[in-house]
Each structure stands twice: as C-alpha cells, then as structure tokens.
Tab-separated table of C-alpha atoms in Angstrom:
chain	number	residue	atom	x	y	z
A	1	MET	CA	0.000	0.000	0.000
A	2	LYS	CA	1.029	3.607	-0.526
A	3	THR	CA	-0.432	6.886	0.711
A	4	LEU	CA	-1.910	9.219	-1.896
A	5	GLN	CA	-4.024	12.334	-1.884
A	6	PHE	CA	-7.408	11.981	-3.551
A	7	ARG	CA	-6.236	14.213	-6.423
A	8	GLU	CA	-3.146	12.046	-6.884
A	9	ALA	CA	-5.263	8.899	-7.028
A	10	ILE	CA	-7.397	10.491	-9.761
A	11	ALA	CA	-4.316	11.525	-11.752
A	12	GLU	CA	-2.741	8.096	-11.331
A	13	ALA	CA	-5.878	6.316	-12.533
A	14	MET	CA	-6.145	8.492	-15.638
A	15	SER	CA	-2.430	8.231	-16.427
A	16	GLU	CA	-2.359	4.454	-16.060
A	17	GLU	CA	-5.347	4.059	-18.364
A	18	MET	CA	-3.852	6.459	-20.933
A	19	ARG	CA	-0.631	4.423	-20.948
A	20	ARG	CA	-2.665	1.240	-21.324
A	21	ASP	CA	-4.950	2.468	-24.108
A	22	GLU	CA	-4.047	5.153	-26.666
A	23	SER	CA	-7.726	5.855	-27.382
A	24	VAL	CA	-8.114	7.422	-23.910
A	25	TYR	CA	-7.690	11.189	-23.677
A	26	LEU	CA	-8.515	13.968	-21.202
A	27	MET	CA	-10.297	17.181	-22.143
A	28	GLY	CA	-11.631	20.111	-20.128
A	29	GLU	CA	-10.991	23.586	-18.778
A	30	GLU	CA	-7.436	24.078	-17.415
A	31	VAL	CA	-6.633	20.340	-17.440
A	32	ALA	CA	-3.380	20.828	-19.401
A	33	GLU	CA	-1.271	23.952	-18.940
A	34	TYR	CA	-2.566	24.588	-15.412
A	35	ASN	CA	-2.365	20.888	-14.373
A	36	GLY	CA	-6.083	20.901	-13.588
A	37	ALA	CA	-8.181	23.351	-11.590
A	38	TYR	CA	-7.622	21.105	-8.554
A	39	LYS	CA	-4.259	19.697	-9.741
A	40	ALA	CA	-5.911	16.366	-10.521
A	41	SER	CA	-4.095	16.122	-13.873
A	42	LYS	CA	-0.682	17.285	-12.660
A	43	GLY	CA	2.126	16.217	-14.997
A	44	MET	CA	-0.168	14.648	-17.576
A	45	LEU	CA	0.423	17.254	-20.281
A	46	ASP	CA	4.177	16.697	-20.020
A	47	GLU	CA	3.766	12.935	-20.374
A	48	PHE	CA	1.021	12.660	-22.979
A	49	GLY	CA	1.199	15.920	-24.942
A	50	ASP	CA	-1.456	18.348	-26.075
A	51	LYS	CA	-3.165	15.882	-28.415
A	52	ARG	CA	-4.308	13.767	-25.464
A	53	VAL	CA	-4.518	16.323	-22.646
A	54	ILE	CA	-6.576	19.126	-24.126
A	55	ASP	CA	-7.436	22.540	-22.711
A	56	THR	CA	-10.809	23.873	-23.836
A	57	PRO	CA	-12.612	27.210	-23.940
A	58	ILE	CA	-15.255	27.827	-21.284
A	59	SER	CA	-17.858	25.963	-23.311
A	60	GLU	CA	-19.183	22.873	-21.546
A	61	LEU	CA	-21.815	22.183	-24.190
A	62	GLY	CA	-19.150	22.324	-26.883
A	63	PHE	CA	-16.488	20.097	-25.387
A	64	ALA	CA	-19.028	17.642	-23.973
A	65	GLY	CA	-20.358	17.268	-27.510
A	66	VAL	CA	-16.879	16.848	-28.978
A	67	GLY	CA	-16.233	14.121	-26.437
A	68	VAL	CA	-19.466	12.276	-27.190
A	69	GLY	CA	-18.857	12.509	-30.926
A	70	SER	CA	-15.324	11.206	-30.571
A	71	THR	CA	-16.579	7.952	-29.020
A	72	MET	CA	-18.192	7.215	-32.386
A	73	THR	CA	-14.737	7.161	-33.996
A	74	GLY	CA	-13.216	4.782	-31.463
A	75	ASN	CA	-12.033	7.091	-28.675
A	76	ARG	CA	-12.562	6.814	-24.913
A	77	PRO	CA	-12.648	10.413	-23.651
A	78	ILE	CA	-12.477	11.663	-20.072
A	79	ILE	CA	-14.343	14.975	-19.921
A	80	GLU	CA	-13.590	17.071	-16.863
A	81	PHE	CA	-16.068	19.654	-15.625
A	82	MET	CA	-14.613	22.181	-13.198
A	83	THR	CA	-17.775	21.446	-11.217
A	84	PHE	CA	-20.922	19.530	-12.089
A	85	ASN	CA	-22.817	22.772	-11.563
A	86	PHE	CA	-21.257	23.834	-14.870
A	87	ALA	CA	-22.309	20.541	-16.465
A	88	LEU	CA	-25.821	21.977	-16.591
A	89	VAL	CA	-24.609	23.963	-19.589
A	90	GLY	CA	-23.680	20.696	-21.325
A	91	ILE	CA	-26.415	18.450	-19.968
A	92	ASP	CA	-28.129	18.161	-23.359
A	93	GLN	CA	-25.089	16.278	-24.674
A	94	ILE	CA	-25.031	14.008	-21.619
A	95	ILE	CA	-28.746	13.160	-21.459
A	96	ASN	CA	-29.811	13.340	-25.112
A	97	ASN	CA	-26.668	12.011	-26.800
A	98	ALA	CA	-24.290	10.111	-24.506
A	99	ALA	CA	-27.048	8.230	-22.691
A	100	LYS	CA	-28.978	7.364	-25.868
A	101	ILE	CA	-26.487	6.749	-28.697
A	102	ARG	CA	-26.240	3.001	-28.093
A	103	GLN	CA	-30.000	2.488	-28.200
A	104	MET	CA	-30.740	4.957	-30.997
A	105	SER	CA	-28.025	3.452	-33.213
A	106	GLY	CA	-29.375	-0.046	-32.696
A	107	GLY	CA	-26.260	-0.977	-30.781
A	108	GLN	CA	-23.856	0.199	-33.492
A	109	PHE	CA	-22.273	2.921	-31.357
A	110	PRO	CA	-21.385	2.334	-27.718
A	111	CYS	CA	-20.455	5.512	-25.856
A	112	PRO	CA	-17.408	4.834	-23.644
A	113	ILE	CA	-17.037	8.257	-22.035
A	114	VAL	CA	-16.390	9.460	-18.482
A	115	PHE	CA	-17.706	12.829	-17.336
A	116	ARG	CA	-15.882	13.674	-14.101
A	117	GLY	CA	-15.538	16.575	-11.672
A	118	PRO	CA	-16.680	17.735	-8.237
A	119	THR	CA	-20.263	17.610	-6.990
A	120	ALA	CA	-22.222	19.090	-4.065
A	121	SER	CA	-21.120	21.841	-1.673
A	122	ALA	CA	-17.555	22.866	-0.885
A	123	GLY	CA	-17.825	25.651	1.646
A	124	GLN	CA	-19.062	29.154	0.897
A	125	LEU	CA	-19.614	28.777	-2.848
A	126	ALA	CA	-23.260	29.889	-2.681
A	127	ALA	CA	-26.359	28.447	-4.287
A	128	THR	CA	-25.284	27.948	-7.910
A	129	HIS	CA	-21.982	26.204	-7.071
A	130	SER	CA	-23.199	23.919	-4.273
A	131	GLN	CA	-25.619	21.502	-5.917
A	132	ALA	CA	-25.653	17.698	-5.857
A	133	PHE	CA	-26.964	16.122	-9.054
A	134	GLU	CA	-26.358	12.424	-8.420
A	135	SER	CA	-30.065	11.593	-8.424
A	136	TRP	CA	-30.641	13.635	-11.593
A	137	TYR	CA	-28.162	11.607	-13.608
A	138	ALA	CA	-29.083	8.316	-11.948
A	139	ASN	CA	-32.673	8.899	-13.073
A	140	CYS	CA	-31.597	8.758	-16.738
A	141	PRO	CA	-31.385	5.291	-18.344
A	142	GLY	CA	-28.062	4.739	-20.094
A	143	LEU	CA	-25.860	6.510	-17.550
A	144	LYS	CA	-23.833	5.002	-14.708
A	145	VAL	CA	-23.161	7.193	-11.675
A	146	VAL	CA	-20.144	6.808	-9.370
A	147	VAL	CA	-19.330	8.810	-6.211
A	148	PRO	CA	-16.141	7.675	-4.398
A	149	SER	CA	-15.372	8.720	-0.827
A	150	ASN	CA	-11.636	7.997	-0.500
A	151	PRO	CA	-8.455	7.819	-2.615
A	152	ALA	CA	-8.384	4.025	-3.057
A	153	ASP	CA	-11.984	3.897	-4.245
A	154	ALA	CA	-11.390	6.924	-6.475
A	155	LYS	CA	-8.551	5.179	-8.294
A	156	GLY	CA	-10.104	1.736	-8.557
A	157	LEU	CA	-13.521	3.001	-9.630
A	158	LEU	CA	-12.168	5.560	-12.119
A	159	LYS	CA	-10.089	2.902	-13.876
A	160	SER	CA	-13.217	0.736	-14.185
A	161	ALA	CA	-15.240	3.724	-15.399
A	162	ILE	CA	-12.706	4.507	-18.138
A	163	ARG	CA	-12.803	0.880	-19.321
A	164	ASP	CA	-16.603	0.729	-19.291
A	165	ASP	CA	-18.367	0.828	-22.658
A	166	ASP	CA	-21.199	2.994	-21.325
A	167	PRO	CA	-21.136	6.666	-20.263
A	168	VAL	CA	-20.169	7.114	-16.613
A	169	ILE	CA	-20.813	10.170	-14.446
A	170	PHE	CA	-17.897	10.235	-11.984
A	171	MET	CA	-18.502	12.704	-9.152
A	172	GLU	CA	-15.799	13.931	-6.771
A	173	SER	CA	-15.544	16.838	-4.278
A	174	GLU	CA	-13.360	19.921	-3.971
A	175	GLN	CA	-13.182	19.208	-0.248
A	176	MET	CA	-11.810	15.709	-0.783
A	177	TYR	CA	-8.955	16.424	-3.211
A	178	GLY	CA	-6.512	16.914	-0.329
A	179	ASP	CA	-7.699	13.848	1.602
A	180	LYS	CA	-5.016	11.200	2.072
A	181	GLY	CA	-5.502	7.453	2.180
A	182	GLU	CA	-3.855	4.134	1.493
A	183	VAL	CA	-4.031	2.939	-2.109
A	184	PRO	CA	-2.934	-0.531	-3.279
A	185	GLU	CA	0.339	-0.705	-5.204
A	186	GLY	CA	0.207	-1.954	-8.768
A	187	GLU	CA	-2.737	-2.703	-11.016
A	188	PHE	CA	-6.171	-2.843	-9.389
A	189	THR	CA	-9.744	-1.943	-10.234
A	190	ILE	CA	-13.009	-1.871	-8.301
A	191	PRO	CA	-16.089	-3.086	-10.189
A	192	LEU	CA	-18.941	-0.640	-10.637
A	193	GLY	CA	-22.125	-1.494	-8.777
A	194	VAL	CA	-20.492	-3.014	-5.684
A	195	ALA	CA	-20.957	-1.265	-2.323
A	196	ASP	CA	-18.386	-1.322	0.477
A	197	ILE	CA	-19.249	-2.363	4.039
A	198	ARG	CA	-16.837	0.102	5.607
A	199	ARG	CA	-17.894	-0.651	9.185
A	200	GLN	CA	-19.494	-3.791	10.558
A	201	GLY	CA	-22.337	-3.362	13.058
A	202	SER	CA	-25.423	-5.032	14.479
A	203	ASP	CA	-27.908	-2.411	15.710
A	204	VAL	CA	-28.557	-0.127	12.729
A	205	THR	CA	-27.560	0.216	9.073
A	206	ILE	CA	-26.365	3.625	7.835
A	207	VAL	CA	-26.157	4.007	4.057
A	208	SER	CA	-24.288	6.940	2.519
A	209	PHE	CA	-21.772	7.910	-0.170
A	210	GLY	CA	-19.302	10.631	-1.116
A	211	LYS	CA	-17.767	13.101	1.282
A	212	ILE	CA	-20.829	13.316	3.567
A	213	ILE	CA	-20.190	9.729	4.700
A	214	LYS	CA	-17.522	11.168	7.015
A	215	GLU	CA	-20.398	12.438	9.156
A	216	ALA	CA	-21.687	8.873	9.444
A	217	ASP	CA	-18.230	7.767	10.583
A	218	LYS	CA	-18.155	10.461	13.280
A	219	ALA	CA	-21.649	9.521	14.448
A	220	ALA	CA	-20.779	5.825	14.616
A	221	ASP	CA	-17.721	6.567	16.759
A	222	GLU	CA	-19.834	8.590	19.189
A	223	LEU	CA	-22.632	6.026	19.280
A	224	GLU	CA	-20.183	3.211	19.939
A	225	LYS	CA	-19.334	4.903	23.247
A	226	GLU	CA	-22.997	4.456	24.172
A	227	GLY	CA	-23.008	0.792	23.200
A	228	ILE	CA	-24.774	1.307	19.850
A	229	SER	CA	-23.239	-0.674	16.974
A	230	CYS	CA	-23.602	0.927	13.520
A	231	GLU	CA	-23.029	-0.817	10.204
A	232	ILE	CA	-21.981	1.704	7.535
A	233	ILE	CA	-22.438	0.995	3.829
A	234	ASP	CA	-20.619	3.178	1.305
A	235	LEU	CA	-22.599	2.832	-1.926
A	236	ARG	CA	-19.666	3.991	-4.111
A	237	THR	CA	-21.842	3.465	-7.204
A	238	ILE	CA	-25.273	5.091	-7.276
A	239	LYS	CA	-26.274	3.438	-10.529
A	240	PRO	CA	-26.177	0.502	-10.814
A	241	MET	CA	-26.929	0.356	-7.084
A	242	ASP	CA	-25.916	-2.568	-4.883
A	243	TYR	CA	-29.388	-3.203	-3.476
A	244	GLU	CA	-28.357	-6.645	-2.255
A	245	ALA	CA	-25.746	-5.211	0.123
A	246	ILE	CA	-28.337	-2.859	1.611
A	247	LEU	CA	-30.998	-5.543	1.992
A	248	THR	CA	-28.562	-8.022	3.537
A	249	SER	CA	-27.507	-5.461	6.122
A	250	VAL	CA	-31.057	-4.359	6.944
A	251	LYS	CA	-32.111	-7.974	7.428
A	252	LYS	CA	-29.337	-8.195	10.031
A	253	THR	CA	-29.808	-4.862	11.858
A	254	ASN	CA	-33.580	-4.349	11.251
A	255	ARG	CA	-33.127	-0.576	11.113
A	256	LEU	CA	-32.030	1.853	8.380
A	257	VAL	CA	-30.786	5.441	8.233
A	258	VAL	CA	-29.820	6.977	4.872
A	259	LEU	CA	-27.493	9.994	4.816
A	260	GLU	CA	-27.223	11.998	1.585
A	261	GLU	CA	-26.142	15.537	0.768
A	262	ALA	CA	-29.028	16.388	-1.543
A	263	TRP	CA	-32.353	18.141	-1.553
A	264	PRO	CA	-34.985	15.957	0.144
A	265	PHE	CA	-37.500	15.465	-2.670
A	266	GLY	CA	-37.020	12.501	-5.019
A	267	ASN	CA	-33.376	11.740	-4.269
A	268	VAL	CA	-31.154	8.653	-3.891
A	269	ALA	CA	-32.311	8.163	-0.301
A	270	THR	CA	-35.911	8.118	-1.525
A	271	GLU	CA	-35.106	5.300	-3.962
A	272	ILE	CA	-33.357	3.280	-1.249
A	273	THR	CA	-36.266	3.810	1.147
A	274	TYR	CA	-38.762	2.545	-1.428
A	275	HIS	CA	-36.666	-0.489	-2.326
A	276	VAL	CA	-36.117	-1.570	1.269
A	277	GLN	CA	-39.760	-1.254	2.260
A	278	ALA	CA	-40.726	-3.183	-0.885
A	279	HIS	CA	-38.244	-6.029	-0.372
A	280	ALA	CA	-37.479	-6.132	3.371
A	281	PHE	CA	-40.568	-4.676	5.026
A	282	ASP	CA	-41.018	-7.570	7.435
A	283	TYR	CA	-37.457	-7.161	8.686
A	284	LEU	CA	-37.878	-3.507	9.694
A	285	ASP	CA	-38.370	-2.761	13.378
A	286	ALA	CA	-38.739	0.987	12.821
A	287	PRO	CA	-39.593	3.419	10.005
A	288	ILE	CA	-36.627	4.292	7.773
A	289	GLN	CA	-35.038	7.666	8.467
A	290	LYS	CA	-33.444	9.729	5.714
A	291	ILE	CA	-31.200	12.730	6.306
A	292	ASN	CA	-30.771	15.388	3.626
A	293	THR	CA	-30.026	19.078	3.231
A	294	ALA	CA	-32.721	21.661	3.843
A	295	ASP	CA	-35.180	22.068	0.971
A	296	THR	CA	-33.693	25.393	-0.136
A	297	PRO	CA	-30.832	26.557	-2.351
A	298	ALA	CA	-27.518	26.400	-0.478
A	299	PRO	CA	-26.954	29.609	1.541
A	300	TYR	CA	-23.744	31.632	1.387
A	301	SER	CA	-23.728	32.584	5.074
A	302	PRO	CA	-21.458	30.163	6.989
A	303	VAL	CA	-23.942	30.041	9.867
A	304	LEU	CA	-26.832	29.178	7.559
A	305	LEU	CA	-24.720	26.749	5.523
A	306	GLU	CA	-23.830	24.819	8.665
A	307	GLU	CA	-27.518	24.546	9.490
A	308	TRP	CA	-28.395	23.590	5.891
A	309	LEU	CA	-25.938	20.677	5.657
A	310	PRO	CA	-26.482	17.310	7.361
A	311	ASN	CA	-23.969	16.563	10.131
A	312	HIS	CA	-23.028	13.791	12.539
A	313	GLU	CA	-25.420	15.105	15.177
A	314	ASP	CA	-28.289	14.639	12.719
A	315	VAL	CA	-27.134	11.070	12.183
A	316	ILE	CA	-26.991	10.395	15.925
A	317	LYS	CA	-30.547	11.713	16.355
A	318	ALA	CA	-31.822	9.574	13.467
A	319	VAL	CA	-30.117	6.442	14.801
A	320	LYS	CA	-31.582	6.972	18.248
A	321	LYS	CA	-35.002	7.561	16.688
A	322	VAL	CA	-34.992	4.212	14.888
A	323	LEU	CA	-33.786	2.569	18.111
A	324	TYR	CA	-36.545	4.323	20.089
A	325	LYS	CA	-33.998	5.927	22.426
C-alpha cells in the first residue's frame, strides 16, 4: 500500500489508463497547462502531450459534444467539468446524446465516455456552485453514476469507469482532493455497482456515499461509546446500485438510516427507502429515516450553511429515533 491524496489517485488512474490504451484522452478547462483546476491532472500534459490532454474554452456544451462525438470514432474520452454545476450547460449532450447513442443506433455505437468533476457543496460557494446532481443523472437510463469517498476507491472506480463501454458520471468533491488514504500498489480496479461495508455493526444500518459519509463515521464513533453498533455501507456506485448489500444489512440490523447531501425530494435516499420497504418490510423494526439538506438553495452565510448541511449530530438523532432511544 502507498499513501496518496485523492487528487493524486485520480491523476494516477487516468495516467495508467492512458498508458494502457491510446484511445483514452482527457479534455476540459485548465486540465493541461494549469495541471487541472484542482491539480488532478498534474504532470499529464508533459507525459502525454497536447493531443491527449486538451485545454478547452469555457464551453461545456461544446467540449461535452466533442467528447461524445469522438466515441463514435473509437475514442474513450475523459471529460472534466470544473464542477458539475457547470455541467448543466452541457447536460443536453449528456442526457440526449451520450445516454442514448447506443440504443438509438441499434447498438452500433457504444459511448465509452467518463464525465468527471466535483459535486455538491464545498464551503461558501453559494447556491449555484453547491448543488448535488447524483439523483438527476441516476434517473436517466443509459448513464452510470459513481461517487467515491476515499483515494483508493477513487482510483479503482475511475479505472473501471474509463474501461466501461457505457457513459459514466464520476462525481468527486473539492473538499476531498486533499484527503489522504492508502491505495494498493500496482494494477487494481473496483467493479462498478459493488458497495463497500466500511464498518461492521449489528444495531442499525447507515447508508451513505461521497464526502458526507464522514459524518456517518463520526456519528458511529460517538454512538459506539454508548453501546450502539452501527453498520456503515458506502454505496460507491449510485447506478447501478448494490441493493443486495443494503438488503442483507437491513435484514441483520432491522433498522435503516440513509445519509445523503441532496435536496430531500425525489433523491437517492428516496429510492433506497422505497426499495427496502418493498423487499425487506417484514425485517424492519422501525420506520426508515433519511437525512438530507434543507429544501432550499444552499446559503452563502457560513452560519446558515452549517444549518443547511447534514452533520453527525443529525445522524446520531436519526439512529436513536430508529432505536426508540
């Protein structure tokens, strides 16, 4: 094992896949000369040149479309958005072209493309730069959605995403790029659609993903001091979702809390809640609790933002509620 920052794990995954396959290239704003807005492509221009590490104008619709089109000529592009908030400008290419080319061409054109960049809030970035769109993209047939929470998962999942023959939405976080963690040496991948049981427990299941899962970890540490054993599932992939891992855990603990940094209406937690009550209702000893942001645009004020975001205290309250404590 070696210790890498999250940004280094991303760069290593992309570089390894570009060495392995000459059809892979990286394109986006500031990915080349500036080494990436978050230094997640540091050194890649020097190694691969400006034909495979390509700076673009500020035109998400344009370079997303170039990327999608290039898959039809045998390429495997990685399209970086400086934030997925900006992907809204290019969402027509993602939803109407990338997600549908395979079906609309009768299977003649797969679309092996990765759209990657940060999602959700990252401090005082205000309402238009603090949005989580995982459930939006997961709602669209034809797209896979991945949200890693640590450097090892980031590398293993990104390598699998680049090799996948379908379009993958790969969502990171500005606040995780400096996170450090152990990453396996040598070649390794993590299959899409497989959750990680990051903490074994017996009293309650907590399901989460992305950077907000750190709040579940904090809550579990505090609850352990009170004799409450939490099992934490990191989804890693939102679509396809590892329903079996969730159901297996709920059948063991009989209680479920879902933590997600997203608006409360029609989100990933809603889908999980429906699936569990449909397939494990008789195992539940309490109503499912889901924890989300407030149902408002993200505030700029640090005091309001702290109140808007879910935190470990919210998780503790939800766990105690399902345990009737």
